[in-house]
Amino acid sequence: MDGKMIWIPLVVGYLLDLLLGDPRWLPHPVRLFGHMIAFGEKRWNKGANRLLKGAVMTVVLCLGVYAFFYYLQEVLPVWARYIFNSIFIFYGLANKSLLQEGKAVYDALYRQGLEAGRKRLSWIVGRDTSKLEENQIRIAVLETLSENLSDGVIAPLCFYAVGGVPGMMLYKMINTLDSMIGYKHERYLYFGRFAARLDDVANYIPARITAFLMVVVTGSVRGWQYIFTYGHQHASPNSGYPEAALAGILNCRFGGPNVYHGVLVEKPYIGGQQRVIQHEELRKVMFINHAVTFITVLAIVGVGMIR
């Protein structure tokens, strides 16, 4: 691929995400991916051979998305390809909206009280928020921001660096599959198992790159220590690394027991310092997200300009 076709759409898409985020009124490919997954799940997640059915659906959807975007890139004229790629890079990045949602929870908690904070947090996490206290809400937001910096920003950028927009959209389909059917409770235990494992593989390198960049932009020695001490202790093979990096940077403790879908899940603690998170600390976390995203974009742009 021509170097300009790599870095020009990336810069445009990145700037669009900074300016607009994900306006709810805009159509979004991930919503379409969700409808496709829901249709397949409703049709095939029953009867025998659910593991095989789920694996086949996952492979078909992933290959179909990659092939569709690859084909469009091949048939579009060059000028239209620049526009097309810029738009879908914008759709593939989620840092602005991620930070907006996190800030909305903090603001609701600070200005409107505990119940408002619990309600707003429930929009962005899978755990039961109805009994969480103020500090638990703040910690949940920070865990989400660190984990989703990898899933929603750095991983899509890594796939873009390797496979262009088709690679980025392939990743978004993998991640959407995991978020919809990659659970361990009874309904998805077999049908979503392949999708969950595929997501683990897809995020293995991006999660570690994210953690590495988080400690680089802050210069946190403790962040390095936490990555190696706690990163592998998370139930997920990937989420623990950016969470451990942020826990080290802030010198706090994440994890612990939480209720998911009515079931108490005993998650390990990440970090050793149990302390109260202050409202103002969100600014530092937002800086980290922006800095890590900028460095990743800059690195891909640099490679594209050399080519």
Short mmCIF file of C-alpha atoms in Angstrom, two decimals:
data_model
loop_
_atom_site.label_atom_id
_atom_site.label_comp_id
_atom_site.label_asym_id
_atom_site.label_seq_id
_atom_site.Cartn_x
_atom_site.Cartn_y
_atom_site.Cartn_z
CA MET A 1 0.00 0.00 0.00
CA ASP A 2 1.21 3.51 -0.84
CA GLY A 3 2.59 5.25 2.26
CA LYS A 4 0.30 8.25 1.76
CA MET A 5 -2.69 5.93 1.78
CA ILE A 6 -1.58 4.82 5.24
CA TRP A 7 -0.83 8.05 7.04
CA ILE A 8 -3.13 10.65 5.47
CA PRO A 9 -6.41 8.82 6.26
CA LEU A 10 -5.04 7.95 9.71
CA VAL A 11 -4.36 11.60 10.55
CA VAL A 12 -7.79 12.65 9.25
CA GLY A 13 -9.60 9.85 11.10
CA TYR A 14 -7.68 10.54 14.31
CA LEU A 15 -8.52 14.26 14.17
CA LEU A 16 -12.17 13.48 13.47
CA ASP A 17 -12.29 11.27 16.56
CA LEU A 18 -10.70 14.04 18.63
CA LEU A 19 -13.29 16.52 17.41
CA LEU A 20 -16.45 14.44 17.25
CA GLY A 21 -16.09 11.25 19.26
CA ASP A 22 -18.98 8.91 18.42
CA PRO A 23 -22.13 11.02 17.94
CA ARG A 24 -25.14 8.83 18.72
CA TRP A 25 -27.04 10.15 15.70
CA LEU A 26 -24.44 8.87 13.23
CA PRO A 27 -24.81 5.35 11.81
CA HIS A 28 -21.95 3.18 13.04
CA PRO A 29 -20.55 -0.07 11.57
CA VAL A 30 -20.27 -1.62 15.03
CA ARG A 31 -24.04 -1.36 15.42
CA LEU A 32 -24.41 -3.26 12.15
CA PHE A 33 -21.90 -5.83 13.40
CA GLY A 34 -24.01 -6.17 16.54
CA HIS A 35 -27.19 -6.78 14.55
CA MET A 36 -25.43 -9.45 12.49
CA ILE A 37 -24.13 -11.20 15.61
CA ALA A 38 -27.52 -11.02 17.34
CA PHE A 39 -29.21 -12.52 14.26
CA GLY A 40 -26.75 -15.40 14.11
CA GLU A 41 -26.85 -16.02 17.85
CA LYS A 42 -30.64 -16.17 17.91
CA ARG A 43 -30.70 -18.55 14.96
CA TRP A 44 -27.87 -20.95 15.88
CA ASN A 45 -27.31 -20.81 19.64
CA LYS A 46 -29.57 -23.76 20.36
CA GLY A 47 -29.56 -27.51 20.12
CA ALA A 48 -26.43 -29.58 19.74
CA ASN A 49 -22.94 -28.60 18.55
CA ARG A 50 -23.10 -25.07 19.92
CA LEU A 51 -19.32 -24.80 20.14
CA LEU A 52 -18.97 -25.62 16.45
CA LYS A 53 -21.87 -23.37 15.45
CA GLY A 54 -20.41 -20.44 17.37
CA ALA A 55 -16.97 -21.01 15.86
CA VAL A 56 -18.35 -21.17 12.33
CA MET A 57 -20.42 -18.02 12.81
CA THR A 58 -17.41 -16.19 14.21
CA VAL A 59 -15.13 -17.21 11.33
CA VAL A 60 -17.75 -16.39 8.68
CA LEU A 61 -18.47 -12.95 10.11
CA CYS A 62 -14.78 -12.09 10.55
CA LEU A 63 -13.78 -13.25 7.07
CA GLY A 64 -16.84 -11.57 5.58
CA VAL A 65 -16.02 -8.20 7.14
CA TYR A 66 -12.39 -8.36 6.06
CA ALA A 67 -13.28 -9.42 2.51
CA PHE A 68 -15.94 -6.71 2.18
CA PHE A 69 -13.63 -3.87 3.18
CA TYR A 70 -10.72 -5.28 1.18
CA TYR A 71 -12.89 -5.50 -1.94
CA LEU A 72 -14.14 -1.93 -1.56
CA GLN A 73 -10.57 -0.70 -1.23
CA GLU A 74 -9.64 -2.44 -4.45
CA VAL A 75 -12.51 -1.11 -6.55
CA LEU A 76 -12.69 2.48 -5.31
CA PRO A 77 -10.76 5.17 -7.19
CA VAL A 78 -7.81 6.63 -5.29
CA TRP A 79 -9.55 9.87 -4.26
CA ALA A 80 -12.56 7.94 -2.92
CA ARG A 81 -10.27 5.53 -1.08
CA TYR A 82 -8.77 8.39 0.90
CA ILE A 83 -12.25 9.50 2.00
CA PHE A 84 -13.44 5.94 2.66
CA ASN A 85 -10.40 5.06 4.78
CA SER A 86 -10.56 8.31 6.74
CA ILE A 87 -14.21 7.73 7.64
CA PHE A 88 -13.71 4.15 8.79
CA ILE A 89 -10.59 4.98 10.79
CA PHE A 90 -12.75 7.58 12.54
CA TYR A 91 -15.32 4.84 13.21
CA GLY A 92 -12.59 2.44 14.35
CA LEU A 93 -11.24 4.74 17.08
CA ALA A 94 -13.12 5.31 20.33
CA ASN A 95 -10.86 7.36 22.59
CA LYS A 96 -12.88 10.60 22.65
CA SER A 97 -16.15 8.79 23.44
CA LEU A 98 -14.40 6.56 25.98
CA LEU A 99 -13.08 9.56 27.89
CA GLN A 100 -16.41 11.38 27.60
CA GLU A 101 -18.23 8.43 29.18
CA GLY A 102 -15.70 8.14 31.98
CA LYS A 103 -15.88 11.86 32.71
CA ALA A 104 -19.69 11.72 32.65
CA VAL A 105 -19.64 9.15 35.46
CA TYR A 106 -17.23 11.21 37.56
CA ASP A 107 -19.26 14.37 36.98
CA ALA A 108 -22.56 12.66 37.83
CA LEU A 109 -21.06 11.30 41.04
CA TYR A 110 -19.53 14.66 41.99
CA ARG A 111 -22.48 16.90 41.14
CA GLN A 112 -25.55 14.70 41.58
CA GLY A 113 -24.55 12.13 44.15
CA LEU A 114 -24.10 8.41 44.61
CA GLU A 115 -27.24 7.13 42.87
CA ALA A 116 -26.54 9.23 39.77
CA GLY A 117 -22.98 7.93 39.67
CA ARG A 118 -24.15 4.33 39.99
CA LYS A 119 -26.69 4.77 37.21
CA ARG A 120 -24.26 6.43 34.82
CA LEU A 121 -21.58 3.82 35.50
CA SER A 122 -24.04 1.06 34.59
CA TRP A 123 -24.01 2.41 31.02
CA ILE A 124 -20.36 1.46 30.49
CA VAL A 125 -19.63 -1.60 32.68
CA GLY A 126 -21.04 -5.11 32.94
CA ARG A 127 -20.92 -5.35 36.74
CA ASP A 128 -23.85 -4.68 39.08
CA THR A 129 -23.46 -1.04 40.14
CA SER A 130 -26.46 -0.79 42.48
CA LYS A 131 -24.47 -1.25 45.70
CA LEU A 132 -21.15 0.35 44.78
CA GLU A 133 -19.75 3.11 46.96
CA GLU A 134 -18.11 6.30 45.69
CA ASN A 135 -14.57 4.96 45.61
CA GLN A 136 -15.66 1.74 43.94
CA ILE A 137 -17.35 3.77 41.20
CA ARG A 138 -14.22 5.82 40.59
CA ILE A 139 -12.08 2.68 40.50
CA ALA A 140 -14.47 1.00 38.06
CA VAL A 141 -14.16 3.98 35.70
CA LEU A 142 -10.36 3.88 35.86
CA GLU A 143 -10.31 0.12 35.21
CA THR A 144 -12.59 0.65 32.21
CA LEU A 145 -10.50 3.52 30.81
CA SER A 146 -7.28 1.52 31.03
CA GLU A 147 -8.74 -1.68 29.59
CA ASN A 148 -10.58 0.08 26.80
CA LEU A 149 -7.57 2.20 25.88
CA SER A 150 -6.23 -1.13 24.64
CA ASP A 151 -9.45 -2.62 23.25
CA GLY A 152 -10.95 0.55 21.81
CA VAL A 153 -7.90 2.45 20.59
CA ILE A 154 -4.48 0.77 20.52
CA ALA A 155 -5.65 -2.64 19.28
CA PRO A 156 -7.59 -1.14 16.32
CA LEU A 157 -4.53 0.99 15.49
CA CYS A 158 -2.26 -2.07 15.62
CA PHE A 159 -4.55 -3.95 13.26
CA TYR A 160 -4.67 -0.90 10.99
CA ALA A 161 -0.87 -0.76 10.93
CA VAL A 162 -0.76 -4.39 9.77
CA GLY A 163 -3.86 -4.70 7.59
CA GLY A 164 -5.20 -1.22 6.83
CA VAL A 165 -8.89 -0.46 7.22
CA PRO A 166 -9.89 -4.10 6.47
CA GLY A 167 -7.66 -5.19 9.37
CA MET A 168 -9.11 -2.53 11.67
CA MET A 169 -12.69 -3.52 10.86
CA LEU A 170 -11.79 -7.19 11.30
CA TYR A 171 -10.62 -6.35 14.81
CA LYS A 172 -13.81 -4.40 15.54
CA MET A 173 -15.85 -7.45 14.56
CA ILE A 174 -13.72 -9.72 16.78
CA ASN A 175 -14.09 -7.34 19.71
CA THR A 176 -17.85 -6.94 19.17
CA LEU A 177 -18.27 -10.71 19.07
CA ASP A 178 -16.46 -11.03 22.39
CA SER A 179 -18.48 -8.24 24.00
CA MET A 180 -21.76 -9.87 22.95
CA ILE A 181 -21.20 -13.63 23.20
CA GLY A 182 -17.82 -14.07 24.91
CA TYR A 183 -19.26 -14.64 28.38
CA LYS A 184 -18.86 -17.72 30.57
CA HIS A 185 -22.42 -17.93 31.83
CA GLU A 186 -24.67 -20.72 30.62
CA ARG A 187 -26.16 -19.17 27.49
CA TYR A 188 -22.81 -18.42 25.83
CA LEU A 189 -20.53 -20.96 27.53
CA TYR A 190 -20.07 -23.01 24.35
CA PHE A 191 -21.44 -20.82 21.60
CA GLY A 192 -19.19 -17.88 22.46
CA ARG A 193 -16.07 -19.77 23.51
CA PHE A 194 -14.28 -19.53 20.16
CA ALA A 195 -15.05 -15.80 19.88
CA ALA A 196 -13.68 -15.20 23.39
CA ARG A 197 -10.45 -17.07 22.63
CA LEU A 198 -10.05 -15.25 19.32
CA ASP A 199 -10.40 -11.93 21.12
CA ASP A 200 -7.75 -13.02 23.63
CA VAL A 201 -5.34 -13.75 20.77
CA ALA A 202 -6.17 -10.52 18.93
CA ASN A 203 -5.50 -8.40 22.05
CA TYR A 204 -2.40 -10.20 23.31
CA ILE A 205 0.19 -7.86 21.78
CA PRO A 206 -1.88 -4.60 21.83
CA ALA A 207 -2.59 -4.95 25.57
CA ARG A 208 1.10 -5.20 26.35
CA ILE A 209 1.98 -2.34 24.00
CA THR A 210 -0.66 -0.24 25.76
CA ALA A 211 0.78 -0.99 29.20
CA PHE A 212 4.30 -0.26 27.97
CA LEU A 213 3.31 3.12 26.52
CA MET A 214 1.35 4.06 29.64
CA VAL A 215 4.44 3.81 31.82
CA VAL A 216 6.62 5.45 29.14
CA VAL A 217 4.48 8.61 28.95
CA THR A 218 4.41 8.91 32.75
CA GLY A 219 7.92 7.68 33.56
CA SER A 220 6.47 5.58 36.37
CA VAL A 221 8.91 3.03 37.80
CA ARG A 222 6.15 1.61 39.98
CA GLY A 223 4.05 1.17 36.83
CA TRP A 224 6.76 -1.14 35.43
CA GLN A 225 6.84 -3.09 38.67
CA TYR A 226 3.08 -3.50 38.75
CA ILE A 227 2.96 -4.73 35.15
CA PHE A 228 5.30 -7.61 35.97
CA THR A 229 3.84 -8.26 39.41
CA TYR A 230 0.11 -8.04 38.74
CA GLY A 231 -0.44 -8.04 34.96
CA HIS A 232 -0.70 -11.82 34.69
CA GLN A 233 -2.95 -12.21 37.75
CA HIS A 234 -6.10 -10.90 36.04
CA ALA A 235 -8.68 -13.45 34.90
CA SER A 236 -8.23 -12.09 31.38
CA PRO A 237 -4.85 -12.83 29.75
CA ASN A 238 -4.74 -9.23 28.51
CA SER A 239 -6.82 -6.76 30.58
CA GLY A 240 -4.56 -7.04 33.59
CA TYR A 241 -1.60 -5.40 31.87
CA PRO A 242 -3.00 -1.90 31.20
CA GLU A 243 -4.90 -2.07 34.51
CA ALA A 244 -1.71 -2.96 36.37
CA ALA A 245 0.15 -0.15 34.62
CA LEU A 246 -2.45 2.42 35.68
CA ALA A 247 -2.65 1.05 39.23
CA GLY A 248 1.11 1.47 39.49
CA ILE A 249 1.08 4.95 38.00
CA LEU A 250 -1.60 6.09 40.47
CA ASN A 251 -0.34 3.94 43.37
CA CYS A 252 -3.76 2.44 43.99
CA ARG A 253 -5.52 -0.92 43.96
CA PHE A 254 -7.95 -2.26 41.35
CA GLY A 255 -9.88 -5.52 41.13
CA GLY A 256 -11.49 -7.44 43.94
CA PRO A 257 -14.93 -9.10 44.14
CA ASN A 258 -17.77 -7.75 42.00
CA VAL A 259 -21.23 -8.95 40.97
CA TYR A 260 -21.75 -9.74 37.27
CA HIS A 261 -25.19 -10.81 36.01
CA GLY A 262 -26.22 -11.74 39.55
CA VAL A 263 -23.11 -13.83 40.26
CA LEU A 264 -20.35 -12.81 42.70
CA VAL A 265 -17.01 -13.03 40.89
CA GLU A 266 -13.87 -13.10 43.06
CA LYS A 267 -11.41 -11.15 40.92
CA PRO A 268 -7.81 -10.80 42.16
CA TYR A 269 -6.58 -7.45 43.42
CA ILE A 270 -4.23 -5.50 41.16
CA GLY A 271 -1.98 -3.24 43.20
CA GLY A 272 -1.15 -3.00 46.86
CA GLN A 273 -2.27 0.47 47.94
CA GLN A 274 -5.93 0.65 48.95
CA ARG A 275 -6.74 4.35 49.00
CA VAL A 276 -9.44 6.85 48.10
CA ILE A 277 -9.33 8.02 44.48
CA GLN A 278 -9.79 11.77 44.14
CA HIS A 279 -12.08 13.36 41.56
CA GLU A 280 -9.21 15.39 40.09
CA GLU A 281 -7.14 12.29 39.29
CA LEU A 282 -9.28 11.63 36.24
CA ARG A 283 -7.41 14.44 34.47
CA LYS A 284 -4.15 12.52 34.70
CA VAL A 285 -5.78 9.37 33.35
CA MET A 286 -7.27 11.33 30.44
CA PHE A 287 -3.81 12.76 29.68
CA ILE A 288 -2.36 9.23 29.65
CA ASN A 289 -5.02 8.02 27.20
CA HIS A 290 -4.45 10.95 24.86
CA ALA A 291 -0.66 10.66 25.06
CA VAL A 292 -0.60 6.91 24.39
CA THR A 293 -2.99 7.32 21.45
CA PHE A 294 -0.96 10.19 20.00
CA ILE A 295 2.33 8.27 20.22
CA THR A 296 0.79 5.23 18.53
CA VAL A 297 -0.67 7.33 15.72
CA LEU A 298 2.63 9.16 15.34
CA ALA A 299 4.55 5.88 15.06
CA ILE A 300 2.23 4.57 12.32
CA VAL A 301 2.36 7.91 10.49
CA GLY A 302 6.16 7.82 10.65
CA VAL A 303 6.28 4.35 9.12
CA GLY A 304 3.77 5.39 6.45
CA MET A 305 5.79 8.48 5.49
CA ILE A 306 8.99 6.40 5.17
CA ARG A 307 7.23 3.99 2.83
#
